[in-house]
Amino acid sequence: MRFAASIVLLCVVAISSQAEDVRREVRFPDVPGYHTLACDFHMHTVFSDGLVWPTVRVREAWRQGLDAIAITDHVEYRPHKDDISTGHNRPYDLARSGALAENVLLARAVEITRETPPGHFNAIFIDDADLIETPDFVEAIKRANEQGGFVFWNHHEWKGAERGRWLDVHSTLYDNGWLHGMEIANGSSYYPTAHAWCLEKNLTMIGSSDIHAPDLRRENTAAEHRTLTLVFAKERTLDALQQALRKGRTVVWFDDQLIGRASLLTSLFHCCVQVSAPHFRAKNYVMAEIHNLCAADIHLQRRGDVGPSQLTLPALSTSLVRISTDRPDEALQLDYEATNLLVRPASGLPVTLEFAAAGAE
Amino acid sequence: MRFAASIVLLCVVAISSQAEDVRREVRFPDVPGYHTLACDFHMHTVFSDGLVWPTVRVREAWRQGLDAIAITDHVEYRPHKDDISTGHNRPYDLARSGALAENVLLARAVEITRETPPGHFNAIFIDDADLIETPDFVEAIKRANEQGGFVFWNHHEWKGAERGRWLDVHSTLYDNGWLHGMEIANGSSYYPTAHAWCLEKNLTMIGSSDIHAPDLRRENTAAEHRTLTLVFAKERTLDALQQALRKGRTVVWFDDQLIGRASLLTSLFHCCVQVSAPHFRAKNYVMAEIHNLCAADIHLQRRGDVGPSQLTLPALSTSLVRISTDRPDEALQLDYEATNLLVRPASGLPVTLEFAAAGAE
Amino acid sequence: MRFAASIVLLCVVAISSQAEDVRREVRFPDVPGYHTLACDFHMHTVFSDGLVWPTVRVREAWRQGLDAIAITDHVEYRPHKDDISTGHNRPYDLARSGALAENVLLARAVEITRETPPGHFNAIFIDDADLIETPDFVEAIKRANEQGGFVFWNHHEWKGAERGRWLDVHSTLYDNGWLHGMEIANGSSYYPTAHAWCLEKNLTMIGSSDIHAPDLRRENTAAEHRTLTLVFAKERTLDALQQALRKGRTVVWFDDQLIGRASLLTSLFHCCVQVSAPHFRAKNYVMAEIHNLCAADIHLQRRGDVGPSQLTLPALSTSLVRISTDRPDEALQLDYEATNLLVRPASGLPVTLEFAAAGAE
Amino acid sequence: MRFAASIVLLCVVAISSQAEDVRREVRFPDVPGYHTLACDFHMHTVFSDGLVWPTVRVREAWRQGLDAIAITDHVEYRPHKDDISTGHNRPYDLARSGALAENVLLARAVEITRETPPGHFNAIFIDDADLIETPDFVEAIKRANEQGGFVFWNHHEWKGAERGRWLDVHSTLYDNGWLHGMEIANGSSYYPTAHAWCLEKNLTMIGSSDIHAPDLRRENTAAEHRTLTLVFAKERTLDALQQALRKGRTVVWFDDQLIGRASLLTSLFHCCVQVSAPHFRAKNYVMAEIHNLCAADIHLQRRGDVGPSQLTLPALSTSLVRISTDRPDEALQLDYEATNLLVRPASGLPVTLEFAAAGAE
């Protein structure tokens, strides 16, 4: 690739007549009533302190199977400004045509970036990023809201003596209805306090990559994935996405954990984990298969009397399970805790696996 | 693992109360009216010239996502007989309890093994392997049939001056209705003559691994898989499997090719390849996504005037396609040949990709 | 592969005129005065409770880069004896020609297999396995010794009320000089007590796979390897190997740990870890590269005042290290503990990394 | 990572006290008298039509085991100039401190970029990139030379009616001694004409990635690597590198081919391929091992009467070879052509493998 390489790469769809690259979907099933969208609302480009051109963020998202992203360059922190001095809307404007062509939902966004307190806040779904630049922090957040922006507090435990504390300025935002969510996970960090606050204050739980460098991942798997937000949206559109975020319909995929409200996790669990009727019934046990249809491993700890004490259901795999029972022909209910599906900090989701009686399948 | 290791390994399900290992399904979708079963009906153990205990073949099948196998040790060729002299039913008898527990369909079988001509023939779904051992080759095949066996001719191009020829003895079998199929692929070999004969003589097409050594594969993927037979069965049972074989409802997965009758390949293609309505409509082109839901890559060559001249749809991935058109809002029909879905030797399957008009999705 | 497959596989070298397969060496460098041989002295075949033909063990060893193995089928435990009733020398006799052709050192061996106590003991480098079969346990060990056998106690913590205890019978063997080593690691288990006893009683430390099923690994890497014994031998011969074992010149590679006597570990460490002179010297720090030439990751914890508090040196990789110092032009000595190179249970190896002064490299 | 992320990433070594990331060396052995340096002298950043910040190119090089790179942004083609309008020296100036800290040799460079003819030319080892910008093409090349630049013609077959032709303007450069090399491979393209011209006109053979997007590769392997130039330099310094380039001491690693002058390829071959004395001598054949110590597979075709007709020596592996001979105790010489070590277009390197006589090893 040479002279016209940027044209090839920036506008790849306009001059190629062949299928481009390959996309590997983030594998989580839809749930009843909603599409499950894999989203990352926090990332940077050369326009602030990131290391890639904005179009790269769209290509990465497409390749890795993401449905929606926001490019959130810092408004107030621009270490490359000697070389790049254009406005805050440029990253979105440059990335937009590729996003349309590649079917990646792209929200215009910024990261409002102040010393702690108050800290850093992402405003996504805004209309004009330049208008957000103003010395008064609360005013900046207010303007983001006036544009219809969805605002969340980033990595609140990060940096400075006051880090991790909910102070008056945060109450001001919250009481005005200007703060809608918090990152409960950012990159390789999880914030149990933010997790608890989201439950207590009815804020939307967000998980983000906050990537600055190129993302080398070719897909998102249990072994290696971005910290992501799964959003449960009525349609695969920016409007439906924003509505879902405002309703708090998210599950955060962090490390090997899925974190969210119990109702959503329950719904997701039962779409991911499918139980077959026992295929073999001996005198005092049965054998059955459990299918895990999603990209995350699921770890189960027995709560009741029946079934193995622990079960691991590896991602996108089938597990064989032997269940001791004196009545192998009857239906079985196995009560477990899904220990890596967190409904509160350090609390897993209670689930029941139901196996059919003989002849009932 | 130590003293009781064989108990652990041979009867693993009986003494373990935990999920065993992990199974990765062979990823081909079911087709309307039928389950798509991944099958391998040709493999060996230490009881003839293979190198593993019969139970290993079941574990391999389970791990690799196979639905059904047959262990086909040679009746007449037993190089380990100084050490192993028991009868022809032993491999099946030893493997059966594991197969039941692990939900792998296991057919009792043998390989009738003569110099060429006539060559080697597998008889599967038989009742008593010992009865097949008899000096007269035609008598052996007759006995297999009397037991209800499904008989196919293996690797007919293999070895000897008369290899690859259809001789009187084969006509005898065929005319009596005692020959039901042929291997059109065995391990790394494909036999176009056998492929043509199956079409001409209405024989069932079979693809087999013929493994002798341990199979190191952890799953079956486009990059590395056994030569397999996909069988389209009404249920996932041995009876339904046998019926499907007798009806010729098979597709052979060999290397990067899917080989079968046009109607079955068409049905499979449309379950594997799902086309989204264009997500972006420009003035003179549209952008759309094509999803390949199966484990095989699919290669398309344009037959008509519309669409890219070539498309590769990688396994289990989404491809982005740009389609030039002066009427971007209208429905589009793209005519292609799926060049690696063979309906005859060297002939791909004609397919049509239909993209919805604007507003019609 | 078909009729002659067993010939192909059992005697592969005799009829092939092409390079067979591929071998990936176990990557540990030789140390001064010795060859570093990767060895596994505990594994099973269909002749006791294993699941593969003896030749498979040689092929696995060759493919995975092992230098020496012993097939150690149980003398007293033969669950396949209904099908396989030949003598205890058969596994070695069947595997030997392949081992010669493939350059894998193969020691004739058995596992003497009694209830605990006394437990299970491997006798390797014996002459006639059939002679070991005798009701009296001590007599069996004595006979193994009379044949020149090297005897070690396997997985001493395994099974039974008396497991893990050093009893009179063990003293009898030890006092007679009939017990030469112990497994300090077997498969996924590590035995700190055995480790301590080896140091205290001057027994040779052994690590073994004890594989029964086919080994699916294609090579031995930090991410996935057999439990192995590295033996430091004057030559790559069975004699030199046996001599090295009798002298206790072993290091066990278990999980992510290398376990052995301090002098051997020190020697191995300095052959694996190579330090470059700093390539960049700033005012108050220097930058340097550290090369880890071996297949195991190495974890370092600072003992002194200089250097990063922790360092991980990934296998077969180069790491970049920044060292704060006020005198960047001078030579630097960094004192660390290699926490995963165990000289005693829970004690890592003290090591020093020396970086050259400016102009001295 | 957040506020200070650019500091972390751009100056990573300055504030981290831990080993950074991991580097996997490009595995080609040194040859007698020279260090073998893995180099890529053609790549782009956001300062022309690339998609990454200049520091990314250094990180990629370090991670992938490269010894030296040049960032060669287009002088005359700057599609991002609305956002980035600073001078031609900026990419080097921004990348330099990281290169020093990470021990990656970095040459200041540009790509002089004109319509074909004359085409595109890289000038590397220059002093001031801004001085190269001038309307007169020959003047630009002259200025590069006056700065001590090493100049090579890029992808000469690329684009335009006159592509691939040696015209007067090229003779002007050549006759003045201003043209020192040509790309014989660029990305996924190989140019046999350029290859032939390099031999005929004594120009240095160059292979380059010409990457514009982020490079996702974590290391350079036979399965997936950049198109690279191996340079044989007396030291690992920029001066020695430049001298080696001027002397033409290069081998290009393109796809599965190593391309260079016969003497260098011969030297490299014998450092990569090590032959063991036969470990087994039968009556009419011997068995021996061949070790391939380099990152490229090597394919051998027999030229003489002895040895297998074809041999593949996979990268970083040991191959087993059986050699038929009536005199197994004598020394053996096997004559082959290394078909993927190209000394001219479509001509492999003749090599001889020598196996020692019995007792002579």
Coordinates of N, CA and C in Angstrom, one line a residue, chain B residues 60-115:
Chain B
E60 N -12.4 -38.4 22.2 CA -12.0 -37.5 21.1 C -13.2 -36.9 20.4
A61 N -14.2 -37.8 20.1 CA -15.4 -37.4 19.5 C -16.2 -36.4 20.3
W62 N -16.2 -36.7 21.6 CA -17.0 -35.8 22.5 C -16.3 -34.4 22.5
R63 N -15.0 -34.4 22.8 CA -14.2 -33.2 22.9 C -14.4 -32.3 21.6
Q64 N -14.3 -33.0 20.5 CA -14.3 -32.3 19.2 C -15.7 -32.0 18.6
G65 N -16.7 -32.3 19.4 CA -18.1 -31.9 19.0 C -18.8 -32.9 18.0
L66 N -18.3 -34.1 17.9 CA -18.9 -35.0 17.0 C -20.2 -35.6 17.6
D67 N -21.2 -35.9 16.7 CA -22.4 -36.5 17.2 C -22.4 -38.0 17.2
A68 N -21.7 -38.6 16.2 CA -21.7 -40.0 16.0 C -20.4 -40.5 15.4
I69 N -20.0 -41.7 15.9 CA -18.9 -42.3 15.3 C -19.1 -43.8 15.2
A70 N -18.2 -44.5 14.4 CA -18.2 -45.9 14.3 C -16.7 -46.3 14.4
I71 N -16.4 -47.2 15.3 CA -15.0 -47.8 15.4 C -15.0 -49.0 14.4
T72 N -14.1 -48.9 13.5 CA -14.1 -49.9 12.3 C -12.7 -50.6 12.2
D73 N -12.5 -51.4 13.3 CA -11.2 -52.1 13.2 C -11.3 -53.2 12.1
H74 N -10.1 -53.4 11.5 CA -10.0 -54.4 10.4 C -10.3 -55.8 11.0
V75 N -11.2 -56.5 10.2 CA -11.4 -57.9 10.6 C -10.2 -58.8 10.3
E76 N -9.7 -58.6 9.1 CA -8.7 -59.5 8.6 C -7.2 -59.0 8.8
Y77 N -7.0 -57.9 9.3 CA -5.7 -57.4 9.5 C -5.5 -57.0 10.9
R78 N -4.7 -57.8 11.7 CA -4.6 -57.5 13.1 C -3.2 -57.7 13.6
P79 N -2.4 -56.6 13.3 CA -0.9 -56.7 13.5 C -0.6 -56.8 15.0
H80 N -1.5 -56.5 15.9 CA -1.2 -56.6 17.3 C -1.7 -57.9 17.9
K81 N -2.0 -58.9 17.1 CA -2.7 -60.1 17.6 C -1.8 -60.9 18.6
D82 N -0.5 -60.7 18.5 CA 0.3 -61.4 19.5 C 0.0 -61.0 21.0
D83 N -0.4 -59.7 21.0 CA -0.7 -59.2 22.4 C -2.2 -59.1 22.6
I84 N -3.0 -58.9 21.5 CA -4.4 -58.7 21.7 C -5.2 -59.7 20.8
S85 N -5.8 -60.7 21.4 CA -6.3 -61.7 20.5 C -7.8 -61.9 20.7
T86 N -8.5 -61.0 21.4 CA -9.9 -61.2 21.6 C -10.7 -60.8 20.4
G87 N -12.0 -61.0 20.5 CA -12.8 -60.9 19.3 C -13.1 -59.5 18.7
H88 N -13.8 -59.5 17.6 CA -14.1 -58.3 16.8 C -15.1 -57.4 17.5
N89 N -15.9 -57.9 18.4 CA -16.8 -57.0 19.1 C -16.3 -56.2 20.3
R90 N -15.0 -56.6 20.7 CA -14.5 -55.9 21.9 C -14.4 -54.4 21.8
P91 N -13.9 -53.8 20.7 CA -13.8 -52.4 20.6 C -15.1 -51.7 21.0
Y92 N -16.2 -52.1 20.3 CA -17.5 -51.6 20.6 C -17.9 -51.8 22.0
D93 N -17.7 -53.0 22.5 CA -18.2 -53.4 23.9 C -17.4 -52.5 24.9
L94 N -16.2 -52.3 24.7 CA -15.4 -51.5 25.6 C -15.8 -50.0 25.6
A95 N -16.1 -49.5 24.4 CA -16.4 -48.1 24.2 C -17.8 -47.7 24.6
R96 N -18.7 -48.7 24.7 CA -20.1 -48.3 24.7 C -20.6 -47.6 25.9
S97 N -20.1 -48.0 27.1 CA -20.7 -47.3 28.3 C -20.2 -45.8 28.3
G98 N -19.0 -45.5 27.9 CA -18.6 -44.1 27.8 C -19.4 -43.4 26.8
A99 N -19.7 -44.0 25.7 CA -20.5 -43.3 24.6 C -21.9 -43.0 25.1
L100 N -22.5 -43.9 25.9 CA -23.8 -43.6 26.5 C -23.7 -42.4 27.4
A101 N -22.7 -42.4 28.3 CA -22.6 -41.4 29.3 C -22.2 -40.0 28.7
E102 N -21.5 -40.1 27.6 CA -21.0 -38.8 27.0 C -21.9 -38.4 25.8
N103 N -22.9 -39.1 25.6 CA -23.9 -38.7 24.5 C -23.3 -38.7 23.1
V104 N -22.4 -39.6 22.9 CA -21.9 -39.8 21.5 C -22.6 -41.0 20.9
L105 N -23.2 -40.9 19.8 CA -23.9 -42.1 19.2 C -22.8 -43.0 18.6
L106 N -22.8 -44.2 19.0 CA -21.8 -45.2 18.6 C -22.4 -46.4 17.9
A107 N -22.0 -46.6 16.7 CA -22.5 -47.7 15.9 C -21.5 -48.8 15.9
R108 N -22.0 -50.1 16.1 CA -21.1 -51.2 16.1 C -20.7 -51.4 14.6
A109 N -19.4 -51.7 14.4 CA -18.9 -51.7 13.0 C -17.6 -52.5 12.9
V110 N -17.3 -52.8 11.6 CA -16.0 -53.4 11.3 C -15.5 -52.8 9.9
E111 N -14.2 -53.0 9.6 CA -13.8 -52.8 8.3 C -13.4 -54.2 7.7
I112 N -14.1 -54.5 6.6 CA -13.8 -55.8 5.9 C -12.7 -55.5 5.0
T113 N -11.6 -56.2 5.1 CA -10.3 -55.7 4.6 C -9.7 -56.8 3.7
R114 N -9.8 -56.6 2.4 CA -9.3 -57.6 1.5 C -8.3 -56.9 0.5
E115 N -7.4 -57.7 -0.1 CA -6.6 -57.1 -1.1 C -7.5 -56.5 -2.2

